[in-house]
Each structure stands twice: as structure tokens, then as C-alpha cells.
Tab-separated table of C-alpha atoms in Angstrom:
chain	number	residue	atom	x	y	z
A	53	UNK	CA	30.706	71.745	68.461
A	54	UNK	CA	28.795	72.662	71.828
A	55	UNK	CA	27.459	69.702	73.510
A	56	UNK	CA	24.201	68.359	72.760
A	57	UNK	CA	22.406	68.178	75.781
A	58	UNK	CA	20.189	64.473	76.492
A	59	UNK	CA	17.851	62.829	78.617
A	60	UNK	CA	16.282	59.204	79.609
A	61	UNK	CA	14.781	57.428	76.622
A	62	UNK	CA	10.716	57.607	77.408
A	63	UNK	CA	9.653	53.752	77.420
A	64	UNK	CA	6.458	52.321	78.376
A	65	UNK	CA	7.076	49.673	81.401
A	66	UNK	CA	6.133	52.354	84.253
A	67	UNK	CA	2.556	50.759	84.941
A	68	UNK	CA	0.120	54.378	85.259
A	69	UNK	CA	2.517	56.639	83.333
A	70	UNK	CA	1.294	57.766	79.897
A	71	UNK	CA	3.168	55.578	77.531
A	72	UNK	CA	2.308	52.594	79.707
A	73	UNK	CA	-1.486	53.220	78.985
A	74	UNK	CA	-1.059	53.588	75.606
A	75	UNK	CA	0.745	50.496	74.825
A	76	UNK	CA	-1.983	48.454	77.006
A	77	UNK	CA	-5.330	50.545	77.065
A	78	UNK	CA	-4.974	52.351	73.253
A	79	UNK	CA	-3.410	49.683	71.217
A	80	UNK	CA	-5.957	46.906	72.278
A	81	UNK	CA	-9.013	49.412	71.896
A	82	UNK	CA	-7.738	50.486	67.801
A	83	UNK	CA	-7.654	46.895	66.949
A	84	UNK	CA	-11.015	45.966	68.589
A	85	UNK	CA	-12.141	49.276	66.413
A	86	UNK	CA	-10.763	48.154	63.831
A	87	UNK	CA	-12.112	44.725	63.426
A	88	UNK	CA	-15.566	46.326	63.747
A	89	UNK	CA	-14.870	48.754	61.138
A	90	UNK	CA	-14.716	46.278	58.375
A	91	UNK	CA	-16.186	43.052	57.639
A	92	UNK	CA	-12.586	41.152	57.544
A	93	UNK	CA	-12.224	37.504	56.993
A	94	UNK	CA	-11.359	34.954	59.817
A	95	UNK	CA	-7.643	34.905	58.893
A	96	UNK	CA	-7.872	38.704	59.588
A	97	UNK	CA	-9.404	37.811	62.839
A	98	UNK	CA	-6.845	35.582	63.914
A	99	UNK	CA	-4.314	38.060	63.063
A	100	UNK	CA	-5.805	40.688	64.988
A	101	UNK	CA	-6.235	38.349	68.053
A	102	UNK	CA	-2.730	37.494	67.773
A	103	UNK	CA	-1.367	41.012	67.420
A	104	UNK	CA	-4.251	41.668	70.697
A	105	UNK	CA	-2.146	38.570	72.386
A	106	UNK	CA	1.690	39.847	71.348
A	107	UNK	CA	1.542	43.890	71.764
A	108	UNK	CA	-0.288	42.987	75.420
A	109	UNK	CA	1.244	39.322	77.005
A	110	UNK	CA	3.733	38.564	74.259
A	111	UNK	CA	7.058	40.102	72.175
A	112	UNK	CA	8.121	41.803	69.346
A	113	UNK	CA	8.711	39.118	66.551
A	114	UNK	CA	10.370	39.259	63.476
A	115	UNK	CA	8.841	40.208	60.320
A	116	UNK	CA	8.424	37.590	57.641
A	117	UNK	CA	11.263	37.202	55.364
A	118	UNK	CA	8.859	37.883	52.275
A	119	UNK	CA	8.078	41.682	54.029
A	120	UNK	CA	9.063	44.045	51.531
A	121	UNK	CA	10.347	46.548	54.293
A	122	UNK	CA	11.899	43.735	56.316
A	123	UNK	CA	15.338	45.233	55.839
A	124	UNK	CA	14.650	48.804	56.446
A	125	UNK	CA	13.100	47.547	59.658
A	126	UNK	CA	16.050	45.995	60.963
A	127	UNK	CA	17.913	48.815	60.305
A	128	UNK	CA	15.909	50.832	62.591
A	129	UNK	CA	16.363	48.246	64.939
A	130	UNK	CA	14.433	45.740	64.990
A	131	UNK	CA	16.945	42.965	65.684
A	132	UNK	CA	17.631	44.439	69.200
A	133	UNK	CA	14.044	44.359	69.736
A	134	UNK	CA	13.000	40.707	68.795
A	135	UNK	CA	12.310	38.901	71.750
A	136	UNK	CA	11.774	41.431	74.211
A	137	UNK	CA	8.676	42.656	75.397
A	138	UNK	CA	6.752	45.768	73.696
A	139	UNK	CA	6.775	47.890	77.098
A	140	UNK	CA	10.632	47.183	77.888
A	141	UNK	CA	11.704	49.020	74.526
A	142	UNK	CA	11.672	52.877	73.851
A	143	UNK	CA	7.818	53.712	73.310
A	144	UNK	CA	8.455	55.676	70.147
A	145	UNK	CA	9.408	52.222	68.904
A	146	UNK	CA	6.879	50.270	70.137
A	147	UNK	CA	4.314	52.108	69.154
A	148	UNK	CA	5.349	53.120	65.457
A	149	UNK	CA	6.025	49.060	65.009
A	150	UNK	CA	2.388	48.351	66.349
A	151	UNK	CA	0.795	50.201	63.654
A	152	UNK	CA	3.104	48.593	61.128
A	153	UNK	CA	1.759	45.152	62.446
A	154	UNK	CA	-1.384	46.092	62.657
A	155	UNK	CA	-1.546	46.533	59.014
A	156	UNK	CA	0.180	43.004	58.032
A	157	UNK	CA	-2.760	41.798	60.347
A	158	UNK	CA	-5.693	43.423	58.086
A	159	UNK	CA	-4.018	42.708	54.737
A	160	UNK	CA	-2.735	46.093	53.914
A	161	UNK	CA	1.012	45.110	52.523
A	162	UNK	CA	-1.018	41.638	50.608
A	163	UNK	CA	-1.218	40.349	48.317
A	164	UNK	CA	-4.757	39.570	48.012
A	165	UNK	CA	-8.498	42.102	48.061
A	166	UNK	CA	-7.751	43.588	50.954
A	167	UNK	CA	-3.982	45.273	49.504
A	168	UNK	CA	-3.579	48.959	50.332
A	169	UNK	CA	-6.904	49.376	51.814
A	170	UNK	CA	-6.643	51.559	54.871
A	171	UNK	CA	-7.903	50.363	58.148
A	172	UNK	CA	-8.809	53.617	59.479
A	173	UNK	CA	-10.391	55.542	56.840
A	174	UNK	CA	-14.158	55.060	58.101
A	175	UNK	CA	-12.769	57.160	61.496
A	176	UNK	CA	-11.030	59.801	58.737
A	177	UNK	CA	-13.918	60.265	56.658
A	178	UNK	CA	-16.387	60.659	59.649
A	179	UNK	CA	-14.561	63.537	60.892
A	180	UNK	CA	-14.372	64.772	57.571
A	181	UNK	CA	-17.905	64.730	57.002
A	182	UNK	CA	-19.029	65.477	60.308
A	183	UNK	CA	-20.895	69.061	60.666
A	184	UNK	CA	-18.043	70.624	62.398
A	185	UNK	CA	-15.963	70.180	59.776
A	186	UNK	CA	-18.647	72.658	58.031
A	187	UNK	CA	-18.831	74.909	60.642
A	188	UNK	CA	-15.210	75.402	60.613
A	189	UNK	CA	-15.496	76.328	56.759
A	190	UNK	CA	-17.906	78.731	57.104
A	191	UNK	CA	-15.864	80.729	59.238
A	192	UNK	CA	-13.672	81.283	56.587
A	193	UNK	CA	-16.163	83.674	54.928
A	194	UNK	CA	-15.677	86.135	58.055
A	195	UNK	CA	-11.729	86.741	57.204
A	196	UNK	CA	-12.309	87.539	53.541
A	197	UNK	CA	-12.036	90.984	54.413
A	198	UNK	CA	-9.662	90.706	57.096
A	199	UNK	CA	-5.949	92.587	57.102
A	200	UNK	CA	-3.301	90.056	55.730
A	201	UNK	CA	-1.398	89.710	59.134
A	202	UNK	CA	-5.240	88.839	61.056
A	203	UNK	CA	-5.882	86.144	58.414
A	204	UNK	CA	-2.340	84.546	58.696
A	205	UNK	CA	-2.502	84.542	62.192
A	206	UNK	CA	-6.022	83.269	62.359
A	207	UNK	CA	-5.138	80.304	59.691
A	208	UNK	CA	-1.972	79.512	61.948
A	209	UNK	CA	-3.767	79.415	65.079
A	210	UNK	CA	-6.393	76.955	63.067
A	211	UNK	CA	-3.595	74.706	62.276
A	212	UNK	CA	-1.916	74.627	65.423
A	213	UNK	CA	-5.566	74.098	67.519
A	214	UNK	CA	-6.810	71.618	64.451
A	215	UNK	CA	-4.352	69.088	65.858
A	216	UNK	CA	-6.740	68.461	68.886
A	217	UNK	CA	-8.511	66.429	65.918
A	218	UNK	CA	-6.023	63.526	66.691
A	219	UNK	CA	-8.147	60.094	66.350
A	220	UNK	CA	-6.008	58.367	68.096
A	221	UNK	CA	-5.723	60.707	70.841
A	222	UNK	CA	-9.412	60.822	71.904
A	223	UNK	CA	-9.865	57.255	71.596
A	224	UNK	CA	-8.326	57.233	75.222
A	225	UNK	CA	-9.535	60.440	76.313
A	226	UNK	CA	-13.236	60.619	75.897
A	227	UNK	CA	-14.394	64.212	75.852
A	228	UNK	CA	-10.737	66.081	75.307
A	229	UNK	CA	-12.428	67.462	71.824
A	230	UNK	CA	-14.949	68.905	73.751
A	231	UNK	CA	-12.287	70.854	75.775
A	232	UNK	CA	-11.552	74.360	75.896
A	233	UNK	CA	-8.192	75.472	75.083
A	234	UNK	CA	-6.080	77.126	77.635
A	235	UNK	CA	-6.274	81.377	76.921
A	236	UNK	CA	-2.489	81.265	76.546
A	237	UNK	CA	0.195	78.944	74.628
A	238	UNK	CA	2.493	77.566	76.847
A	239	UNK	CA	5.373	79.126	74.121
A	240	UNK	CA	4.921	81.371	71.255
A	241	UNK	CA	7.551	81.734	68.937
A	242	UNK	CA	4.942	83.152	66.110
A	243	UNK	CA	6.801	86.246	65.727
A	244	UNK	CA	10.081	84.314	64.791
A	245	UNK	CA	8.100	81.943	62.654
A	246	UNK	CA	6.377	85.164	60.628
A	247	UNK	CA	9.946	86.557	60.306
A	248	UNK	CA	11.063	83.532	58.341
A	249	UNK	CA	7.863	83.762	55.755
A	250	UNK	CA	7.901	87.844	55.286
A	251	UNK	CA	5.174	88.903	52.516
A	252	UNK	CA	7.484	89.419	50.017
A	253	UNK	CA	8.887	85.889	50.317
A	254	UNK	CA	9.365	83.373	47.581
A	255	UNK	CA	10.960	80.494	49.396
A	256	UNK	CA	9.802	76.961	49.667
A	257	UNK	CA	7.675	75.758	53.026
A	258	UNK	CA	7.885	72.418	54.258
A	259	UNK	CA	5.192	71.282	56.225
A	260	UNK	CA	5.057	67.708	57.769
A	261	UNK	CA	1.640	66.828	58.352
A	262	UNK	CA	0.250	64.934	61.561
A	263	UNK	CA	-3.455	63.784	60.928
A	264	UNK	CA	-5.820	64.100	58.723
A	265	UNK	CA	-9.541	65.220	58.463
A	266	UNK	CA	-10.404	67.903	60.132
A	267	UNK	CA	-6.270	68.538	60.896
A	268	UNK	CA	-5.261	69.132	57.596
A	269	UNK	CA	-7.916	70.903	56.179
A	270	UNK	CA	-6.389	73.899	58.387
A	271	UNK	CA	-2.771	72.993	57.239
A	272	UNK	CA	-3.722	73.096	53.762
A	273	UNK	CA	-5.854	76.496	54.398
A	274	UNK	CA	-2.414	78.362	55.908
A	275	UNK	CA	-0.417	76.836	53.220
A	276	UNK	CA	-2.890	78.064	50.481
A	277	UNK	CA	-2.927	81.318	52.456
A	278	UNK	CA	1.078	82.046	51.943
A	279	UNK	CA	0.575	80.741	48.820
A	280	UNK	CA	-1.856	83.370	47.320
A	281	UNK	CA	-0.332	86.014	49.655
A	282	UNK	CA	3.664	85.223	48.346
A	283	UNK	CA	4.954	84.610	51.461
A	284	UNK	CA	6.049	81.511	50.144
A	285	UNK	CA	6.379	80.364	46.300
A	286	UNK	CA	6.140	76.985	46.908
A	287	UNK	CA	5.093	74.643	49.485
A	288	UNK	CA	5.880	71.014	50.166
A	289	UNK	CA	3.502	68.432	51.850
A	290	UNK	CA	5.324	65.753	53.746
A	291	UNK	CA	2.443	62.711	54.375
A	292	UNK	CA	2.791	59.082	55.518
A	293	UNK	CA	3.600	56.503	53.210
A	294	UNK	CA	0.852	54.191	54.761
A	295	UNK	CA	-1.948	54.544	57.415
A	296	UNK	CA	-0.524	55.088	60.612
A	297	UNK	CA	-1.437	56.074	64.254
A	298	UNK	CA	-4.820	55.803	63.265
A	299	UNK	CA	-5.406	59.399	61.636
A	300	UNK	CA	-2.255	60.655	60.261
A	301	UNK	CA	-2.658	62.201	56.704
A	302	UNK	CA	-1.784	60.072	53.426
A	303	UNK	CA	-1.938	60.795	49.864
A	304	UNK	CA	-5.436	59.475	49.677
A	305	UNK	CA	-6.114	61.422	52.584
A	306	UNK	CA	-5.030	64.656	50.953
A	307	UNK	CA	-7.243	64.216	47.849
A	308	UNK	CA	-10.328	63.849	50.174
A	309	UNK	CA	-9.826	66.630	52.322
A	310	UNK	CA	-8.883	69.099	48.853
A	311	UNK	CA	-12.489	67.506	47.051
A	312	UNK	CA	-13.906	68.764	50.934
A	313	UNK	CA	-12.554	71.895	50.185
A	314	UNK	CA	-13.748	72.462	46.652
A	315	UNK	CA	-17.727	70.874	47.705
A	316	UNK	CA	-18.215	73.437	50.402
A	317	UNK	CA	-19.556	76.472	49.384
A	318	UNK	CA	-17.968	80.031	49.889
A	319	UNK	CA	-14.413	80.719	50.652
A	320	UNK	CA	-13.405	76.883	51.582
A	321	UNK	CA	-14.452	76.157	47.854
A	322	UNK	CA	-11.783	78.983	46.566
A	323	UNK	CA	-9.120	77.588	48.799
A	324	UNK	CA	-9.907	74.395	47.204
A	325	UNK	CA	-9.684	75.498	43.752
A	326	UNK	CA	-6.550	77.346	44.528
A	327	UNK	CA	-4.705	74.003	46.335
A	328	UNK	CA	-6.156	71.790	43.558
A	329	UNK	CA	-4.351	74.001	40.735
A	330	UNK	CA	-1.577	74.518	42.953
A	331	UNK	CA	-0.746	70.915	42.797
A	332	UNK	CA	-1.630	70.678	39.271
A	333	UNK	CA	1.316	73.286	38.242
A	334	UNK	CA	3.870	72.096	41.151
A	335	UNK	CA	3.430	74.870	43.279
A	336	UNK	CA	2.460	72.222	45.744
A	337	UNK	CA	3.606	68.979	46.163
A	338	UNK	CA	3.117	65.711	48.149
A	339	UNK	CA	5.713	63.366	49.498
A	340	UNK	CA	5.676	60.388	51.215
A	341	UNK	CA	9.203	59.593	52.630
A	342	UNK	CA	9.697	56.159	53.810
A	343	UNK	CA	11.608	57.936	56.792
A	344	UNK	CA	8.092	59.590	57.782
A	345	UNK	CA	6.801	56.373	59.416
A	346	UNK	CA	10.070	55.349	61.178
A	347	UNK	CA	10.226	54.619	64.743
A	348	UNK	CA	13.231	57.321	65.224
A	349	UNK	CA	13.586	61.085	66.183
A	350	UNK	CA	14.482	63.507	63.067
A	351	UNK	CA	18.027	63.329	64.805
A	352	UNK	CA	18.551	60.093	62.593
A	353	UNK	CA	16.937	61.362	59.456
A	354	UNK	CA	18.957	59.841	56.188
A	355	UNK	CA	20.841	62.366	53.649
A	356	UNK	CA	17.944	62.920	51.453
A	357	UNK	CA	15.599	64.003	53.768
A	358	UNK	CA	18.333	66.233	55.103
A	359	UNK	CA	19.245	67.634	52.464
A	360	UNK	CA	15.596	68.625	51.487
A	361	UNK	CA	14.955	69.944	54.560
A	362	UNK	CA	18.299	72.063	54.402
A	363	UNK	CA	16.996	73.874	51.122
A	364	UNK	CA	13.705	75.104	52.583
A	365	UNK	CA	13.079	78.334	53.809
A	366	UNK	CA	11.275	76.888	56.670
A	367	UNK	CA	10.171	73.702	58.046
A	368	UNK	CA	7.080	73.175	60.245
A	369	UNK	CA	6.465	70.118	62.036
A	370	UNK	CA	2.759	69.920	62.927
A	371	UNK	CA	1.497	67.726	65.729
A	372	UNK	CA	2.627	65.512	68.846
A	373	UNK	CA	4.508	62.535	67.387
A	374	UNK	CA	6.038	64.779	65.283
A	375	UNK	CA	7.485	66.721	67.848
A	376	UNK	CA	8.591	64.063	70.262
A	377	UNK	CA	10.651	62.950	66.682
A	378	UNK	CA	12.083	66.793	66.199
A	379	UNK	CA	13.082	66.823	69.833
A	380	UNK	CA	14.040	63.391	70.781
A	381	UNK	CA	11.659	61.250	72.412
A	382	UNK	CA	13.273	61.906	76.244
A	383	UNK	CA	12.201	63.333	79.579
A	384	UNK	CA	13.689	66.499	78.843
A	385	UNK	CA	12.796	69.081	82.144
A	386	UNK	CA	10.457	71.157	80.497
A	387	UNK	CA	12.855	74.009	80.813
A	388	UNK	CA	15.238	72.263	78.184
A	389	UNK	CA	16.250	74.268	75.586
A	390	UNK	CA	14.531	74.195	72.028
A	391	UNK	CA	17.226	75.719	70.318
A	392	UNK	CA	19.575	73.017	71.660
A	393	UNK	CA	18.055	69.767	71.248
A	394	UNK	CA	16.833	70.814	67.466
A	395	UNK	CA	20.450	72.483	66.473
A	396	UNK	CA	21.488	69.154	64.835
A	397	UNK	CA	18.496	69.879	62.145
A	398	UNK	CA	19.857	71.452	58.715
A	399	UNK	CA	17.520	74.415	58.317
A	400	UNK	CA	15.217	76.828	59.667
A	401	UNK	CA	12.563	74.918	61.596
A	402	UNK	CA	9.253	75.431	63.871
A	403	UNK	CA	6.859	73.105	65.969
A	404	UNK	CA	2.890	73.662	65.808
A	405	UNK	CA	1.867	71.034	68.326
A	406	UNK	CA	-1.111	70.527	70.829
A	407	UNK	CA	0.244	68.828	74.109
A	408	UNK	CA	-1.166	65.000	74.182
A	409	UNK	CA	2.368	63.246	75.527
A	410	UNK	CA	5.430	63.625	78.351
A	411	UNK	CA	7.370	65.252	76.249
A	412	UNK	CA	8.137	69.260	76.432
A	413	UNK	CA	10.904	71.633	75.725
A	414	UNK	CA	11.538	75.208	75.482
A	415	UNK	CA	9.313	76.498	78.401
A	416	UNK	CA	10.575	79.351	80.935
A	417	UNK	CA	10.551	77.909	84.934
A	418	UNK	CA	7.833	80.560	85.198
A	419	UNK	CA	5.487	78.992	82.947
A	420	UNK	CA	6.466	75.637	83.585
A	421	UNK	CA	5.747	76.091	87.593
A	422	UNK	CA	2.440	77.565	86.721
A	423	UNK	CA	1.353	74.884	84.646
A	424	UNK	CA	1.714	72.553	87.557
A	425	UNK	CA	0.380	74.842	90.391
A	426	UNK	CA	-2.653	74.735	88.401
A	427	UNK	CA	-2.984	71.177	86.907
A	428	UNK	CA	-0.515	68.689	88.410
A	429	UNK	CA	1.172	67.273	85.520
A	430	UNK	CA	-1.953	66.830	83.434
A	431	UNK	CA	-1.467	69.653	81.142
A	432	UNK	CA	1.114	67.125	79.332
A	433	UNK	CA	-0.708	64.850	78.219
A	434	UNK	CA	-4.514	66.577	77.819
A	435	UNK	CA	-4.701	67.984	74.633
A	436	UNK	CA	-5.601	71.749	76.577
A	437	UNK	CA	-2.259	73.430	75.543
A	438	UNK	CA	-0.263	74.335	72.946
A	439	UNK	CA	3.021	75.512	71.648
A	440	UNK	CA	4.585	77.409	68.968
A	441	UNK	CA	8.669	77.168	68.951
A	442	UNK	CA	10.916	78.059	66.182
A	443	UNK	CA	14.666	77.855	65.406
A	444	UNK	CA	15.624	80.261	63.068
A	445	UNK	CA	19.667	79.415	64.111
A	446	UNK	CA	20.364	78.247	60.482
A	447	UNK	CA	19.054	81.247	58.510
A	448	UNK	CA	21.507	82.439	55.749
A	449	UNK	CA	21.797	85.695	54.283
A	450	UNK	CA	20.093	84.796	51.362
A	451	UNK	CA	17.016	82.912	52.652
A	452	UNK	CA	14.533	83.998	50.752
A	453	UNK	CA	16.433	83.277	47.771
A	454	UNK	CA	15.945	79.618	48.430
């Protein structure tokens, strides 16, 4: 086995890094958000100024013994944890446990009226809604007549830029929707990524989904795309279980971006039709993998995930979070190699991801040293690049049997 190459654990006790900022400028403005999204009761309140109190001054506590996921949560760790302070444990854990507090503050795991509700939805459903979000659809009608390979790579390129839709992400960087992407991805493994999907394919897709709204309408357009095209003859969705990091897709948030599909008029409305039948007949399908909202890298995956992901043709995992999970949540030098830190995973897979943290692999010293010529470190963390990478190291001879 060749040695799998490693690097410090990012955590978020550096006061001005990235992860630092998050944990004490982002977490305390999504709960003040959130408490003005809804009219909660005072015991909500109190919750919410507790969690304000813990994530910022205090330390990670354990969950009640009645918490239905109170075991799974110690075996991610959370019995190292207790005690210790939120920014003195690796950030990927921090903040994936925030969220999960967050929603034991607003009632979301109940029992009681406020059970399942989602915290965030008013922030989903505004972006849905919003007249971009129309916009964007009506520049569907101008592919219609487009060659096959200019419409696949224009819905790819939608997916990969749609993740500069992240809620979360401009709620501490006013004005980063507003800015222009950079002319060039930083990588571009496209080509590889086409080779895996060729027209005549009839494999299965796996796509794990970042955010929702105006995200994964483009994810579901480029799945719907290979789809009607057979480059694919079945896709699977992989959503979060519950709300988390503010906009990341759920089932519910699925449904409302396929019923903004099917109101819109012209081609978004026979995308919609298409997905919404898809589903119907299992050409499509949704999961929601507990393992989805765990505060772990992909590396750690259990055996049914990994043996899901091992009989798809491809897997693509859209969106930051996502990959600091596929690649280990480290400060890998940029100029790490993609192949190697994703060879443990079982299949073929590719990252479509917008650059809004530290964490980067795969990029040649050229590009790397031009990136910071020209921007400092800042083009980590701004939202103004992007990458496609693939790793087509586990193909078999008879992938596009599978």
C-alpha cells in the first residue's frame, strides 16, 4: 500500500485565521438570524442565549441522555470533546456539532410544535424565490438548441459556479455573490470527469449535494441533463438528514426546488417534469445518510456508504464542506496531490467546489504561485475560484456496466 500522505488537523484557536472567525463572528450572527426568523418561545430564547454563551465563552457539553443520536455522537467523538473549548478541537467538528445544537435549541429533534421544523428555511426559500433564481431559468431556453457537449458543459459549469449560493458563506462575506468569478479554474479535470459519463453510458451517478436554493436547482438541471441524454441511467441524490450549515439541501428542500422547476415557464418547467417523473419511476432517488451530517472526512465513511459509493459509475461531491470531508480537513500545501489523499475512496470520484475555506489540493506550483502573486492568500477563502478534480484511479473494465 503506498503511503498516504497527511497534514495538521485545521482547528479554529488561531485568533484572525478563517476557522477562528467562523466559530466566533458566523456562529453568533446564524443564531441572532435565527431567532429573528421565527417567533420562538422564551425557552427557545434561553436556549439560543445559552448556545450564544457556550459556542463563544463556554465548552462543548454532553448531549442529553434522552437525544436520540446521543450514541452515534459519541462515536464520532464527542467524549474527547466534552469539556474542552469549541476553538481548541478540529473545526470540522466544531462546527458540524454547532449546527446540531443549534437545532436542540429551536426545538427541531422535540417533542413538542416546533418538531422537524427547519430553522433556516425562510433564508432557503428567499433565494429560491428571489428574481435571480428566474433569470437563471430563463437562460435555459438559449441551450435548447445547443450541441450536446455545449449544454453539458454549460449545466456543469452552472453547478460548479451555483455553489457561490452558499447562505452561510455570505453571511460573513457581504457582497462575495456580487463577485465576479475568476476567467480560469484554478484545476480542471472536466475532461476526465466527461470520460467517466460517455453518451452512451448507463451507469449510476452519485451526486452529494451542498446547499440548496439556487445551488441545487443547477445540480438537479445537469443530473436531468445526463439523464435525458443517457449518459447516465440512473442518478442518486445524497441530501442531509436535517438542516444544517444553514443552506445545505434536505428532502424538503428538494421538493421545493423540483415544484420551482415545474412553475417556471419554458425549458426549467420540462426539466421539472422530467426530474419529477424521474423520481416517480426510480430513475432518481434521494438519500439521506446519517453519515452526511457527521463531523468526519469521507476517510471514515461506514461500510454502507462505501459500498454504495463503490458501485457507482461516478461520484461527485459538490461544494466546500464537502470537499474539506473528501480530502481531509488539513493544511495540505496546495500542491498536494488529489489523487493521493482521495485513493482511500472505493470508486470513481470528482469535486465541483467554489473556494470559501483553507483547504486546497491538487494545484500545479505554477498556479498555486500565481494565485498568491495576485491575491495574497485570499483566493482561499473568497468564493472567486473554483475547481474541478477527478479520480478516475478505480475505474474497472466494465464501468459502464455498473
Amino acid at each position: 500500500m503506498p503511503e498516504i500522505p497527511t497534514a495538521p488537523v485545521i482547528l479554529g484557536d488561531e485568533p484572525g485565521s478563517f476557522p477562528h472567525s467562523v466559530l466566533a463572528e458566523r456562529h453568533p450572527a446564524i443564531i441572532r438570524q435565527v431567532r429573528d426568523a421565527f417567533p420562538y418561545a422564551p425557552g427557545q430564547h434561553r436556549a439560543l442565549d445559552e448556545l450564544l454563551k457556550s459556542c463563544t465563552e463556554g465548552v462543548i457539553e454532553p448531549l442529553p441522555e434522552g437525544a436520540g443520536d446521543r450514541d452515534r455522537w459519541r462515536a464520532w467523538g464527542l467524549d474527547d470533546y466534552v469539556g474542552r473549548s469549541w476553538f481548541d478541537v478540529p473545526w470540522l467538528w466544531s462546527e458540524s456539532h454547532f449546527y446540531r445544537r443549534l437545532l436542540d435549541a429551536v426545538g427541531w429533534f422535540g417533542p413538542g410544535a416546533w418538531q422537524g421544523i427547519d430553522p433556516f428555511r425562510p433564508f432557503k426559500r428567499a433565494e429560491l424565490d428571489a428574481p435571480e433564481t428566474d433569470e437563471e431559468l430563463a437562460a435555459l431556453d438559449t441551450l435548447q438548441d445547443r450541441p450536446e457537449p455545449e449544454r453539458a458543459r454549460a449545466l456543469l459549469h452552472g453547478s460548479l459556479w451555483g455553489n457561490r449560493a452558499d447562505l452561510g458563506f455570505r453571511m460573513s462575506a457581504a457582497g462575495a455573490e456580487a463577485a465576479e468569478p475568476a476567467p480560469a479554474l484554478v484545476a480542471d479535470d472536466s475532461e476526465t470527469l466527461w470520460s467517466l459519463l460517455p453518451p452512451s453510458g448507463t451507469g449510476t451517478l452519485v451526486l452529494v449535494a451542498d446547499n440548496a436554493g439556487r445551488e441545487l436547482v443547477p445540480d438537479l438541471l445537469l443530473i436531468a441533463h445526463l439523464l435525458a441524454e443517457g449518459r447516465i441511467g440512473r442518478a442518486v441524490l445524497h441530501v442531509k438528514p436535517y438542516p444544517y450549515y444553514v443552506s445545505d439541501a434536505t428532502t424538503a428542500d428538494v421538493v421545493d426546488a423540483l415544484q420551482r422547476l415545474a412553475a417556471a415557464p419554458g425549458a426549467a418547467a420540462g426539466y421539472g417534469r422530467m426530474l419529477w417523473s424521474a423520481m416517480a419511476d426510480g430513475r432518481l432517488t434521494v438519500r439521506a445518510h446519517p453519515f452526511s451530517c457527521a463531523p468526519l472526512p469521507y476517510a471514515d465513511q461506514p461500510d454502507d456508504l462505501r459500498a454504495e459509493f463503490a458501485s457507482a459509475t461516478l461520484t461527485i461531491f459538490k461544494g466546500d464542506l464537502n470537499y474539506r470531508r473528501l480530502v481531509g480537513d488539513r493544511l495540505w500545501p496546495p500542491t498536494t496531490s488529489f489523487q493521493e489523499v482521495t485513493a482511500y475512496f472505493p470508486g470513481p470520484v470528482a469535486a465541483l467546489r467554489t473556494l470559501k475555506s483553507d483547504v486546497i489540493t491538487g494545484l500545479t506550483a505554477a498556479a498555486e504561485n500565481a494565485l498568491v502573486v495576485a491575491e495574497g492568500q485570499r483566493w482561499r477563502t473568497g468564493g472567486t475560484h473554483a475547481l474541478i478534480q477527478a479520480n478516475a484511479s478505480h475505474v474497472s473494465s466494465d464501468l459502464h456496466g455498473k
